[in-house]
PDB file of C-alpha atoms in Angstrom:
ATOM      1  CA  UNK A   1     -31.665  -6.775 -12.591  1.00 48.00           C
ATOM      2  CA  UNK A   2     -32.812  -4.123 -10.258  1.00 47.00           C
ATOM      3  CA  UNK A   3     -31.192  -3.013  -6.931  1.00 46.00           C
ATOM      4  CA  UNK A   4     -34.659  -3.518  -5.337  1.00 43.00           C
ATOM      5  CA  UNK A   5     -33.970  -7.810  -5.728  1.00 45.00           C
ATOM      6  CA  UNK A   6     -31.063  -7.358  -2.961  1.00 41.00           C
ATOM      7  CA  UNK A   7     -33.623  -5.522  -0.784  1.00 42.00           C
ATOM      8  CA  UNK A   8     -34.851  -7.778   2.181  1.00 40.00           C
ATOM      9  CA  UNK A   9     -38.322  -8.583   2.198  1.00 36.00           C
ATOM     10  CA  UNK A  10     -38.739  -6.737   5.588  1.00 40.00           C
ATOM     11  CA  UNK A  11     -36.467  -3.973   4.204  1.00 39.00           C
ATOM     12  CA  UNK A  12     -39.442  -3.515   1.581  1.00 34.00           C
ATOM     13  CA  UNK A  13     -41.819  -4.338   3.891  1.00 33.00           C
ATOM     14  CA  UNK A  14     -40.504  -0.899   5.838  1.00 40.00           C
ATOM     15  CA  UNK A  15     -39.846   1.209   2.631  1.00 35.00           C
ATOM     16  CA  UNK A  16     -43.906   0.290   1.938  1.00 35.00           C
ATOM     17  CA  UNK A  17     -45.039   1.037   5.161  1.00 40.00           C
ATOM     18  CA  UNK A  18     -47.481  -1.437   4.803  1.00 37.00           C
ATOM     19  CA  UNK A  19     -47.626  -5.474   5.768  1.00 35.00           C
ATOM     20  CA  UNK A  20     -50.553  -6.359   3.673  1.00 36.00           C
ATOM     21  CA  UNK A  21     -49.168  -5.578   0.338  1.00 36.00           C
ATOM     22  CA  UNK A  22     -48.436  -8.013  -1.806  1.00 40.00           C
ATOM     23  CA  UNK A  23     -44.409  -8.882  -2.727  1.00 35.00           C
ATOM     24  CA  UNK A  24     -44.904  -7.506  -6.503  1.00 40.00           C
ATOM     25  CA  UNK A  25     -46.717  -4.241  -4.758  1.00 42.00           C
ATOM     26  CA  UNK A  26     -44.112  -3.825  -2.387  1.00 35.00           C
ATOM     27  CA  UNK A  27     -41.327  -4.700  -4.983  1.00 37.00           C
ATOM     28  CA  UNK A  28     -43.392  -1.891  -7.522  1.00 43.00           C
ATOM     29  CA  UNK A  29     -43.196   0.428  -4.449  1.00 38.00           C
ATOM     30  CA  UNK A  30     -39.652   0.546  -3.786  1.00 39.00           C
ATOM     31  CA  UNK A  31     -38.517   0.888  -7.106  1.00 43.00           C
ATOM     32  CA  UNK A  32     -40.708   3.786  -7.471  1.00 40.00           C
ATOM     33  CA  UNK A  33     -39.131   5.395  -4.211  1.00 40.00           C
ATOM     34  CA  UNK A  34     -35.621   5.014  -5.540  1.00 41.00           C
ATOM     35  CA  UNK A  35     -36.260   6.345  -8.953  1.00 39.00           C
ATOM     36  CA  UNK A  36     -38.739   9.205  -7.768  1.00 41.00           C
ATOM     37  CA  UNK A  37     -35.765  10.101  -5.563  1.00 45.00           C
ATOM     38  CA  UNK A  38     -33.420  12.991  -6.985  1.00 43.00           C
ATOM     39  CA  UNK A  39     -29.915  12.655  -6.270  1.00 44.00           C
ATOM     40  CA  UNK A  40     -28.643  14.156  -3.479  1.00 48.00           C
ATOM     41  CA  UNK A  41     -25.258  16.242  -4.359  1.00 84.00           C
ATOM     42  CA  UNK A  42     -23.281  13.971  -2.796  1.00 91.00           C
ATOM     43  CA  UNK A  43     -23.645  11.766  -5.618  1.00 93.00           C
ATOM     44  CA  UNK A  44     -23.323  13.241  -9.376  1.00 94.00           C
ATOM     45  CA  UNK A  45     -23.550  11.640 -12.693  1.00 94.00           C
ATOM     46  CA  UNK A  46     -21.437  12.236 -15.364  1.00 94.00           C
ATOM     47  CA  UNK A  47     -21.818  10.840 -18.801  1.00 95.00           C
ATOM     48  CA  UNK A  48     -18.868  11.414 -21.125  1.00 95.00           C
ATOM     49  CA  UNK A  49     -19.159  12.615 -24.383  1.00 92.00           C
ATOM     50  CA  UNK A  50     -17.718  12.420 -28.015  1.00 92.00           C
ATOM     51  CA  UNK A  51     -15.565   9.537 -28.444  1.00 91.00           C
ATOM     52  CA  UNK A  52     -15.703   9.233 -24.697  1.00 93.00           C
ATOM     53  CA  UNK A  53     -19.550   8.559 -25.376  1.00 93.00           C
ATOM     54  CA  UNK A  54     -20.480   5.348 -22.916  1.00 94.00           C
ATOM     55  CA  UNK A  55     -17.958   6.129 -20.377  1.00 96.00           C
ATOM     56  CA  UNK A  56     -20.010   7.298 -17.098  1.00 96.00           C
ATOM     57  CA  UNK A  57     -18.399   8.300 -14.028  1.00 97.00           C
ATOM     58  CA  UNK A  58     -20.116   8.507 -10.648  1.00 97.00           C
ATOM     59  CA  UNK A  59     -18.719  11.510  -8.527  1.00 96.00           C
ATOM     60  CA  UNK A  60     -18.558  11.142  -4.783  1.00 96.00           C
ATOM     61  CA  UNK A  61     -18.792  14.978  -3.437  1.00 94.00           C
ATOM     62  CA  UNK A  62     -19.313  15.127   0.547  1.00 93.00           C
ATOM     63  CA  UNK A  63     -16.027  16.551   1.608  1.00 92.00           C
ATOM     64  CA  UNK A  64     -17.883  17.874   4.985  1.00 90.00           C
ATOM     65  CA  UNK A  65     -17.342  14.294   6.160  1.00 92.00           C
ATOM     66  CA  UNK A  66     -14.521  12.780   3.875  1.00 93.00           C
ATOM     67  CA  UNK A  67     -17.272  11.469   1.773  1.00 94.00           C
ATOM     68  CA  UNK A  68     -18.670   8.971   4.546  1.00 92.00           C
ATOM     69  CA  UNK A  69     -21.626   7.609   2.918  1.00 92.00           C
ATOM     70  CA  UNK A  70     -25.032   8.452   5.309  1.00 92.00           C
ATOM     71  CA  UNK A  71     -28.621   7.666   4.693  1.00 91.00           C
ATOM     72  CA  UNK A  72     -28.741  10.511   1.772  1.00 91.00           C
ATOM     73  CA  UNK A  73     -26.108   9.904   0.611  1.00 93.00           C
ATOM     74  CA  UNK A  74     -27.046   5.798   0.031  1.00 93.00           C
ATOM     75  CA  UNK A  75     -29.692   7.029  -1.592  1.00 92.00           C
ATOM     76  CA  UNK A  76     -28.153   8.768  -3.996  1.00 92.00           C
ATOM     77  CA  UNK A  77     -25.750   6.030  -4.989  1.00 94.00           C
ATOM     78  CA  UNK A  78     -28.752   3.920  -5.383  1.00 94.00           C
ATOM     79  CA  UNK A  79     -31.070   6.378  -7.746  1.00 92.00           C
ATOM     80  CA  UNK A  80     -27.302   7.109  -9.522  1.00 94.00           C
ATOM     81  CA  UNK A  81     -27.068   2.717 -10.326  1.00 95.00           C
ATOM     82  CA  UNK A  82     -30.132   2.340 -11.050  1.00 94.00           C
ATOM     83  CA  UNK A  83     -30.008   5.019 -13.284  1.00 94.00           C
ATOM     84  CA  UNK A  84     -26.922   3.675 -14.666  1.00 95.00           C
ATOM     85  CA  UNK A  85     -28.479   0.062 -15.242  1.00 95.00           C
ATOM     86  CA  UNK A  86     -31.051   1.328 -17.040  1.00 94.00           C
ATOM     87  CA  UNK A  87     -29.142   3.120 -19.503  1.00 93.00           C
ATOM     88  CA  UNK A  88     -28.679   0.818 -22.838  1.00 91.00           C
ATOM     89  CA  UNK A  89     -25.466   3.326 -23.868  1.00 93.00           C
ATOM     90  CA  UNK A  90     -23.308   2.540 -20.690  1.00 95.00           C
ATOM     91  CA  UNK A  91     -20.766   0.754 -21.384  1.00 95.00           C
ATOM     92  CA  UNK A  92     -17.943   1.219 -18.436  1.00 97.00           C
ATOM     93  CA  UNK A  93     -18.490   3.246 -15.047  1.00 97.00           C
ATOM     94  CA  UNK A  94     -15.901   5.045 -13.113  1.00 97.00           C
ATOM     95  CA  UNK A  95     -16.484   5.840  -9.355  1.00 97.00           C
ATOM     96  CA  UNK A  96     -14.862   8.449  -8.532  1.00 97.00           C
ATOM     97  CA  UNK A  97     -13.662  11.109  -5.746  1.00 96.00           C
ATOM     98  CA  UNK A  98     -14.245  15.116  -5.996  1.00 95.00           C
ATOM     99  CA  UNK A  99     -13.141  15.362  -2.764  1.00 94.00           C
ATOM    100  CA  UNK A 100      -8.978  15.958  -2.550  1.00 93.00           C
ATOM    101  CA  UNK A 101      -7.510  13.157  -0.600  1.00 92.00           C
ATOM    102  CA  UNK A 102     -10.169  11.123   0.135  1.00 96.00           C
ATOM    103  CA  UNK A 103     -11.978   8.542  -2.241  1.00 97.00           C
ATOM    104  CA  UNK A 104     -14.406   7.627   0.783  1.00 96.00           C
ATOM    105  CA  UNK A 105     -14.195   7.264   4.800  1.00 94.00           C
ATOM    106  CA  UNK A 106     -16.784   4.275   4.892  1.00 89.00           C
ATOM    107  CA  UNK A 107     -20.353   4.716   6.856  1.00 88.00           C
ATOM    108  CA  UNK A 108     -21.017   8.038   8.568  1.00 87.00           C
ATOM    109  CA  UNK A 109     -20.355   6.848  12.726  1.00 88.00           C
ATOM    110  CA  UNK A 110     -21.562  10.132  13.676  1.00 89.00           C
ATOM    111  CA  UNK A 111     -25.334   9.247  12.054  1.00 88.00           C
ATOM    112  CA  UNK A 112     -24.829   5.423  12.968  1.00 87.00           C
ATOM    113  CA  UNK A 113     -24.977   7.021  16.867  1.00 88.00           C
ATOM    114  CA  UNK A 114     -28.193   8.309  16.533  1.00 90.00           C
ATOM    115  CA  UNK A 115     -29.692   4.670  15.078  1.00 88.00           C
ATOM    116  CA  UNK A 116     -31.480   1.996  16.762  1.00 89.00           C
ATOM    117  CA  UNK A 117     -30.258  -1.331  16.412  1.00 90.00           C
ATOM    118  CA  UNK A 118     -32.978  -1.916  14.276  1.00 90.00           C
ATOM    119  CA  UNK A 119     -31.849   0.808  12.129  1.00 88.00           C
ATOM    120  CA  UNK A 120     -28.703  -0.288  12.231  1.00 89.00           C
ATOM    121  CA  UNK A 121     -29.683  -3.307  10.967  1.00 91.00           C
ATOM    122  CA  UNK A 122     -31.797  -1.917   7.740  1.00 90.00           C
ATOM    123  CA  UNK A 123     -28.832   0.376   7.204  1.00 90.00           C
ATOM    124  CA  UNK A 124     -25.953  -2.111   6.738  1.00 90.00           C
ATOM    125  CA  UNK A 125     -28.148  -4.620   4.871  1.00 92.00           C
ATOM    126  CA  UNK A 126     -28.991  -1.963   2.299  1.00 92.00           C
ATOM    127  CA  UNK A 127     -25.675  -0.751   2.110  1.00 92.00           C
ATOM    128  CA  UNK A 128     -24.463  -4.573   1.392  1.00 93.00           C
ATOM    129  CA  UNK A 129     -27.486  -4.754  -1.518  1.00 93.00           C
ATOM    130  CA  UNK A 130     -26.215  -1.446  -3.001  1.00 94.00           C
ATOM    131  CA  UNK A 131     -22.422  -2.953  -3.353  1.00 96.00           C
ATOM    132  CA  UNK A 132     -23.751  -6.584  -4.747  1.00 95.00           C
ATOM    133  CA  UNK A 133     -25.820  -4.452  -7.452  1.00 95.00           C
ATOM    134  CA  UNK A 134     -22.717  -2.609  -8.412  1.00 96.00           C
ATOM    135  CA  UNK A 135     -20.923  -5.942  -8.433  1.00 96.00           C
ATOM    136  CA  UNK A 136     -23.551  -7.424 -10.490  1.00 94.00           C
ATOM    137  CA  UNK A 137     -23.741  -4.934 -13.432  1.00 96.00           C
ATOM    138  CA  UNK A 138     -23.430  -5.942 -16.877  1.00 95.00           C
ATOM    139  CA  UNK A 139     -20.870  -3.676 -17.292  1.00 96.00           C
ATOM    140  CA  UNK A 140     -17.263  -3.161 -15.870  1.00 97.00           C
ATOM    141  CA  UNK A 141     -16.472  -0.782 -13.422  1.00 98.00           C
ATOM    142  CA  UNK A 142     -13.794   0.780 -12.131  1.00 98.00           C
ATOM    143  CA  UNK A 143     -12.814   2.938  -8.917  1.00 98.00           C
ATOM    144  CA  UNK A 144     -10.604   5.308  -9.455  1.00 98.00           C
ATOM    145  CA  UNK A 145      -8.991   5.966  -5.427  1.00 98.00           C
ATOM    146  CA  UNK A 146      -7.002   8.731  -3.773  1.00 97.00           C
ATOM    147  CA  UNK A 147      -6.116   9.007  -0.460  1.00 95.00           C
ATOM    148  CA  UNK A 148      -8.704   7.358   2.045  1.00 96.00           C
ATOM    149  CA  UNK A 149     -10.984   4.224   1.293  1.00 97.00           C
ATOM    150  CA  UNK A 150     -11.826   2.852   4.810  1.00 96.00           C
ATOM    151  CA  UNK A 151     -14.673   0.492   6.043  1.00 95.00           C
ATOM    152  CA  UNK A 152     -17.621   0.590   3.801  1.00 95.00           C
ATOM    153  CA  UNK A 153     -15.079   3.229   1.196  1.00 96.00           C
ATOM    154  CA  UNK A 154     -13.046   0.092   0.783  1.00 97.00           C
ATOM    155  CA  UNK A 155     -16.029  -2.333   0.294  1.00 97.00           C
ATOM    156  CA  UNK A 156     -17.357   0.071  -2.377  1.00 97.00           C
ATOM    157  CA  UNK A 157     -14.064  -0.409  -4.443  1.00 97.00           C
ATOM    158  CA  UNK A 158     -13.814  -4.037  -3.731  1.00 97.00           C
ATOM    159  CA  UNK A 159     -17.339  -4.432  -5.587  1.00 97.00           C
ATOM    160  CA  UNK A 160     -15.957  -2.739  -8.959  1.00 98.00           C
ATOM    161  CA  UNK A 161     -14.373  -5.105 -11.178  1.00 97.00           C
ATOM    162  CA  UNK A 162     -10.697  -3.008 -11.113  1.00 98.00           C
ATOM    163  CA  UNK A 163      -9.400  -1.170  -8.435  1.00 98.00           C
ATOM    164  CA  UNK A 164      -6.789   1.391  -9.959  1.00 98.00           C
ATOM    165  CA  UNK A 165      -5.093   3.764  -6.809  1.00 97.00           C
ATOM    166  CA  UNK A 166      -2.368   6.661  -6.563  1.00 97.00           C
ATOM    167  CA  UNK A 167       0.530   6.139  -3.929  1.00 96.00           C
ATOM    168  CA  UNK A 168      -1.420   8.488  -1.591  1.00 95.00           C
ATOM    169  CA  UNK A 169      -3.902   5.663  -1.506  1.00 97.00           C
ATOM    170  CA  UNK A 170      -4.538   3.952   2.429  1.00 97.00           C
ATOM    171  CA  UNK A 171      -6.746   1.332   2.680  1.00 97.00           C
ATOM    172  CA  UNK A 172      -8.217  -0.646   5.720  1.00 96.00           C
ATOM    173  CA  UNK A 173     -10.948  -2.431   7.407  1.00 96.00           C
ATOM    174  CA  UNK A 174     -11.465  -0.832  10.965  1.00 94.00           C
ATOM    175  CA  UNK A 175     -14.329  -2.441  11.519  1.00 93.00           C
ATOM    176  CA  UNK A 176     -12.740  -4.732  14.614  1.00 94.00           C
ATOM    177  CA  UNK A 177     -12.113  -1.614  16.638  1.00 93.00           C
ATOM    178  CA  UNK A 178     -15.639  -0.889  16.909  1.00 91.00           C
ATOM    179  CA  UNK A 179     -16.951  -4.065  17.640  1.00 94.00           C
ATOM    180  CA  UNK A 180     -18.292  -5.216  14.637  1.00 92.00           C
ATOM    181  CA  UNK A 181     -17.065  -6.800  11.424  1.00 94.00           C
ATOM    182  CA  UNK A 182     -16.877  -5.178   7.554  1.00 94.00           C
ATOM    183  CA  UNK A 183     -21.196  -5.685   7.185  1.00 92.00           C
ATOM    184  CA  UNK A 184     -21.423  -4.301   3.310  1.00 94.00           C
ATOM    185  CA  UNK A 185     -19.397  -7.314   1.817  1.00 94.00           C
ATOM    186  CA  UNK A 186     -16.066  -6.908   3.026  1.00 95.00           C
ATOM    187  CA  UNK A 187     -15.118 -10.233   4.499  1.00 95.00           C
ATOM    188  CA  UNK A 188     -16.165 -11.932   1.164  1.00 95.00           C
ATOM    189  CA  UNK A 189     -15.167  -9.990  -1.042  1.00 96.00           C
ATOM    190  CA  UNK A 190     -11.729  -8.901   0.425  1.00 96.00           C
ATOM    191  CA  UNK A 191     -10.980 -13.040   0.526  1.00 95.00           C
ATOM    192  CA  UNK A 192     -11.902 -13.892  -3.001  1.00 94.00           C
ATOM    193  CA  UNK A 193      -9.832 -10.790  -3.933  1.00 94.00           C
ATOM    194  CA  UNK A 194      -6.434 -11.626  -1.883  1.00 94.00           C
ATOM    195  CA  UNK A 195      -6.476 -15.032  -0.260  1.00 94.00           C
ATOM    196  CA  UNK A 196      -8.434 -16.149   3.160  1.00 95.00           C
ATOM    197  CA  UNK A 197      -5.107 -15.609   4.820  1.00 95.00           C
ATOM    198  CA  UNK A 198      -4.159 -11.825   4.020  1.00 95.00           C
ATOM    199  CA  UNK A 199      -7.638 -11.086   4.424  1.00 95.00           C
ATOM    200  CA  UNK A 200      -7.823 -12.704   7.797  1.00 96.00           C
ATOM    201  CA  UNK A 201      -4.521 -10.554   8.963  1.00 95.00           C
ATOM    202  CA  UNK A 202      -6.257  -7.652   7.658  1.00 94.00           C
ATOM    203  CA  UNK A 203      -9.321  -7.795   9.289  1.00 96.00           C
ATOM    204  CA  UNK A 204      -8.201  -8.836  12.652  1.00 97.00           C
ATOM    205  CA  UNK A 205      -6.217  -6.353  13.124  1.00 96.00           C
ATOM    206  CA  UNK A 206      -7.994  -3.569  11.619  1.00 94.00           C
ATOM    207  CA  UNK A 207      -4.729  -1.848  10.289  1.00 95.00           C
ATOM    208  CA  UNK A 208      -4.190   0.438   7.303  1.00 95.00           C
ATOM    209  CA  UNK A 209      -1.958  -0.542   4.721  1.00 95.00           C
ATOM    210  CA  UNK A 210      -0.559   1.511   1.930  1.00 96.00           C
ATOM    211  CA  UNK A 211      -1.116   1.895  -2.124  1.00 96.00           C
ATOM    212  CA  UNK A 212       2.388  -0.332  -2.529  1.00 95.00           C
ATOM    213  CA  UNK A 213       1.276  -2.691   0.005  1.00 95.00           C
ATOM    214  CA  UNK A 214      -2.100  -2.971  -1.767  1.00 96.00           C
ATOM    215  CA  UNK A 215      -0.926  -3.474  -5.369  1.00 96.00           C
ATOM    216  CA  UNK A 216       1.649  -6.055  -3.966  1.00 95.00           C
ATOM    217  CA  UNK A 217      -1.527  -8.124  -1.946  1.00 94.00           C
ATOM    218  CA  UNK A 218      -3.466  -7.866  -5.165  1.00 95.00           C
ATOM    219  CA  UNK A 219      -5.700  -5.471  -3.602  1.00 96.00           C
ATOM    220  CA  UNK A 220      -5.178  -3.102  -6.981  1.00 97.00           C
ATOM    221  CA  UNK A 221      -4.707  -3.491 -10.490  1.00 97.00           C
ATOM    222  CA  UNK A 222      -2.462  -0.171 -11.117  1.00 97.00           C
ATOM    223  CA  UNK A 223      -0.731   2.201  -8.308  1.00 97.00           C
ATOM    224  CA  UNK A 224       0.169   5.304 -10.346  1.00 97.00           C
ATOM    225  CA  UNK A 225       1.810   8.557  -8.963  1.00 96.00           C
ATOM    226  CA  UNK A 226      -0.536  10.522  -6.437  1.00 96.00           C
ATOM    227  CA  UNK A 227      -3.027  12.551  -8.228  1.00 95.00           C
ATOM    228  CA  UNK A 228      -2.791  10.152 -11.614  1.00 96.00           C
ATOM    229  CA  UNK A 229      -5.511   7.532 -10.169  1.00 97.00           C
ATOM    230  CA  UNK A 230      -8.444   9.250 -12.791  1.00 97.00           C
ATOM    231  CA  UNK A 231      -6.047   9.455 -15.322  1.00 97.00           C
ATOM    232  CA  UNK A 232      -5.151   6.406 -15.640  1.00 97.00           C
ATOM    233  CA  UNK A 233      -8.344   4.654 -14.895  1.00 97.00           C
ATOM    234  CA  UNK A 234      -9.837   6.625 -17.886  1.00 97.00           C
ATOM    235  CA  UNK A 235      -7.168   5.105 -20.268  1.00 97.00           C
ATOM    236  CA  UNK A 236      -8.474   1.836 -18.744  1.00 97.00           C
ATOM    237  CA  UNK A 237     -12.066   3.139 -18.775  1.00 97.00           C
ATOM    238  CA  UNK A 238     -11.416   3.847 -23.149  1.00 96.00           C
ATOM    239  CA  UNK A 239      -9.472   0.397 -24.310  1.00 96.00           C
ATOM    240  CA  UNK A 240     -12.742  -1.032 -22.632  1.00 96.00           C
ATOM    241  CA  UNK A 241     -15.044   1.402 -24.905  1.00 95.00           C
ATOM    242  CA  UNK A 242     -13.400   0.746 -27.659  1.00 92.00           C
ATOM    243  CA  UNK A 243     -14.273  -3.056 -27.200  1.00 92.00           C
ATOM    244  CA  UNK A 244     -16.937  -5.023 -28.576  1.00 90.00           C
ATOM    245  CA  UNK A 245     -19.796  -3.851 -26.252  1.00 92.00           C
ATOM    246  CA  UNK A 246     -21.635  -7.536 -26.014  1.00 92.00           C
ATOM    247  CA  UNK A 247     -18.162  -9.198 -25.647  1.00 93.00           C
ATOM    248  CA  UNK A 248     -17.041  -7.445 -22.654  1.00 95.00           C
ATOM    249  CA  UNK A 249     -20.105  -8.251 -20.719  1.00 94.00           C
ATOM    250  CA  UNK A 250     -20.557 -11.796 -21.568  1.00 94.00           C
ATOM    251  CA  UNK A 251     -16.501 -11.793 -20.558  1.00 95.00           C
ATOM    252  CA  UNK A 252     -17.603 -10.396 -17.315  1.00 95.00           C
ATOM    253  CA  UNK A 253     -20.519 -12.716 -16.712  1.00 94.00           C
ATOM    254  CA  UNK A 254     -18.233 -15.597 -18.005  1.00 94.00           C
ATOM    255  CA  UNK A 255     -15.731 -14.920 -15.210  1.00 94.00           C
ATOM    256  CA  UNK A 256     -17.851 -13.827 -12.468  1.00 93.00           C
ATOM    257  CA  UNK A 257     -19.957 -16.620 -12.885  1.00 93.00           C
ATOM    258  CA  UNK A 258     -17.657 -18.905 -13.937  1.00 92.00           C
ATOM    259  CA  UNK A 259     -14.808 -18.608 -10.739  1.00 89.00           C
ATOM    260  CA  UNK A 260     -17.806 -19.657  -8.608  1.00 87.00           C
ATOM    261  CA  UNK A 261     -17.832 -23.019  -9.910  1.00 92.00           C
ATOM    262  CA  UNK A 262     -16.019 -25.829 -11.304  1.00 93.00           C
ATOM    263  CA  UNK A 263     -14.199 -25.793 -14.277  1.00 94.00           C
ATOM    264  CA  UNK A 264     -15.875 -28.141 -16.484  1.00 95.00           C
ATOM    265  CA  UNK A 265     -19.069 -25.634 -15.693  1.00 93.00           C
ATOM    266  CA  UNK A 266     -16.872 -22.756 -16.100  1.00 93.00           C
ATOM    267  CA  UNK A 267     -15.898 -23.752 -19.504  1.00 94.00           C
ATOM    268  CA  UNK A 268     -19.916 -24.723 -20.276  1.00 93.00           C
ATOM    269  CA  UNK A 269     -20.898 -21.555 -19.133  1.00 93.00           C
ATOM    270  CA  UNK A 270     -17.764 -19.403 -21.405  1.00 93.00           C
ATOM    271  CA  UNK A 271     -18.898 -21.697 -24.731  1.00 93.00           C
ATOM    272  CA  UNK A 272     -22.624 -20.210 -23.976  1.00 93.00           C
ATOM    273  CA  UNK A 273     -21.376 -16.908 -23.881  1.00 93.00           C
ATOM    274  CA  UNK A 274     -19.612 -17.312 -27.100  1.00 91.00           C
ATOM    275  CA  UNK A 275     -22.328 -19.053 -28.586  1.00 92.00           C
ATOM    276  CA  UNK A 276     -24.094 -15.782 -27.919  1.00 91.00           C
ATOM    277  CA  UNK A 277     -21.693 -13.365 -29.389  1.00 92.00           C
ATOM    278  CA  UNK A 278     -21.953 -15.441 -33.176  1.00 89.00           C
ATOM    279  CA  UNK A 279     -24.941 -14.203 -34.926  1.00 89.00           C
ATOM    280  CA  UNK A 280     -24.125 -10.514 -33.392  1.00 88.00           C
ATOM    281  CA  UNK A 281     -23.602  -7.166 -35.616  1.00 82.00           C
ATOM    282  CA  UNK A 282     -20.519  -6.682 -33.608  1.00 83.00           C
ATOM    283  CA  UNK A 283     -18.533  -9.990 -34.527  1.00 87.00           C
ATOM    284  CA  UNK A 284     -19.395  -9.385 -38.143  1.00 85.00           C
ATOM    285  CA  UNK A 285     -18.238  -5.773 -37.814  1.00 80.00           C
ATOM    286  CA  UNK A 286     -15.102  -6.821 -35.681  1.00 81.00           C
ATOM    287  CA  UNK A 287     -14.032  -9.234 -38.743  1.00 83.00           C
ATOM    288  CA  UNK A 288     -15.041  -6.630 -41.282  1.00 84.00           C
ATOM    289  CA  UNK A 289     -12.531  -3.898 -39.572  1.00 80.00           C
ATOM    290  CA  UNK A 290      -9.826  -6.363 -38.747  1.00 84.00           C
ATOM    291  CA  UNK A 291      -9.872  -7.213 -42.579  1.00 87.00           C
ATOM    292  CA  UNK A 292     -10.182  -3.453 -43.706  1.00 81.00           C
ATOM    293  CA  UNK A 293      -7.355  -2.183 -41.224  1.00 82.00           C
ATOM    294  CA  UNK A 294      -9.605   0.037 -40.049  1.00 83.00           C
ATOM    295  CA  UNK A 295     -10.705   1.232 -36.363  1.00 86.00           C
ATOM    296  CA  UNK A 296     -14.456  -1.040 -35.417  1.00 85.00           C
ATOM    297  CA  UNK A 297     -17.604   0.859 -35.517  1.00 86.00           C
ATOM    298  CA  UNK A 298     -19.256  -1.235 -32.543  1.00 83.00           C
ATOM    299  CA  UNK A 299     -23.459  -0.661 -31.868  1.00 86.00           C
ATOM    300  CA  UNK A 300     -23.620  -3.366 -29.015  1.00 79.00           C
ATOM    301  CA  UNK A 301     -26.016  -5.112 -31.554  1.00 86.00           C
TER     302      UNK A 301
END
């Protein structure tokens, strides 16, 4: 998996700058754009260390503009996945906020003035690819939210797997105002997550609700006291890590997968991804342990 396979073939076709090339060209191309690509500081990487080791956050930092994600700063979240993806030790990701009071504002509007419709077009469709990548990691994820997560902010969250906020937390969808409709995944993802009802109500009227409102909707998985949101998605974040590496993911594919179907084919699908897990170092190692009363030494092998 690779965040260039959500890019549009004329999205590629612009990143290459060229019509003639060939899709695997093209495809080789914009891969090497995104990796060659340093991060801007908007975007930081942290890997966790010691017996935190496989626990990676991702730190939004643009408090000039309440973290409102621009063309630089899209880039950045993309090198910072792919990055990520690409890493055999990462086991859970955090997305987090440096800035106080804000986890993020959505898309910048004041660089979404100076764009084309064309522009417009590239920009919202990337955007949408970056949050299906994050959604389709191997690998849980969790954002961590305080204060603010708005338009595109909240369609960032609503593509980790857990959604953990402190009572400062306001979320909303303000898309309607402006015209337009949540462009980045919102209207999909927001339904699956709460019901086609609620998420009807929500995006019609564009209105903010509040960190109880949202962990009563379903919205979140744990409203803590303001300021607690890291905290307690890094407990979260290390009962994962201490978890059988190759378990958790085929749990997440099993589920993921699995919801989108029947459930005859969901249970097919869940007896393939145990099938997988019983030859594995881990299972043997899990038993061992259990037997031992001692703490698992998991490899992911």
């Amino acid at each position: 998996m690779s965040f260039v396979k959500y890019l549009r073939r004329d999205s590629l076709l612009q990143l290459a700058g060229k019509r003639s090339l060939s899709r695997s060209c093209m495809l080789q191309t914009c891969r090497t754009l995104i990796i060659e690509t340093a991060p801007p500081e908007s975007v930081k990487l942290n890997r966790l260390s010691g017996s935190d080791s496989g626990i990676v956050e991702v730190n939004l930092d643009r408090p000039v503009a309440k973290n409102s994600i621009n063309k630089e700063m899209l880039k950045g979240l993309q090198t910072t996945f792919e990055t990520i993806h690409q890493d055999s030790s990462a086991r859970v990701v955090m997305i987090t906020s440096l800035v106080p009071g804000v986890f993020c504002a959505g898309a910048d509007l004041k660089e979404r003035r100076t764009m084309s419709p064309s522009e417009v077009h590239t920009y919202v469709n990337s955007l949408r690819y970056m949050f299906s990548f994050i959604e389709a990691l191997s690998i849980p994820t969790i954002a961590a939210i305080e204060g603010v997560a708005l338009g595109g902010g909240l369609e960032m969250a609503l593509s980790c797997d857990l959604r953990i906020c402190g009572e400062n937390a306001v979320f909303g969808l303000p898309e309607t105002g402006l015209a337009v409709i949540p462009g980045a995944g919102g209207t999909q993802r927001l339904s699956r997550l709460v019901g086609r009802s609620v998420s009807k109500e929500f995006i019609f009227t564009g209105r903010k609700i509040d960190a109880r409102e949202a962990a009563k909707k379903g919205l979140v998985n744990f409203c803590v006291a303001a300021g607690e949101a890291h905290k307690k998605a890094m407990e979260v974040a290390q009962q994962i890590n201490n978890k059988g590496p190759m378990a958790i993911k085929m749990a997440k594919k099993a589920i993921d997968e699995g919801i989108e179907t029947n459930m005859a084919s969901g249970l097919e699908l869940e007896e393939m991804c145990y099938q997988k897990l019983l030859n594995t170092e881990d299972r043997l190692e899990g038993l061992a342990a259990f037997a031992e009363k001692r703490k698992p030494r998991y490899t992911g092998k």
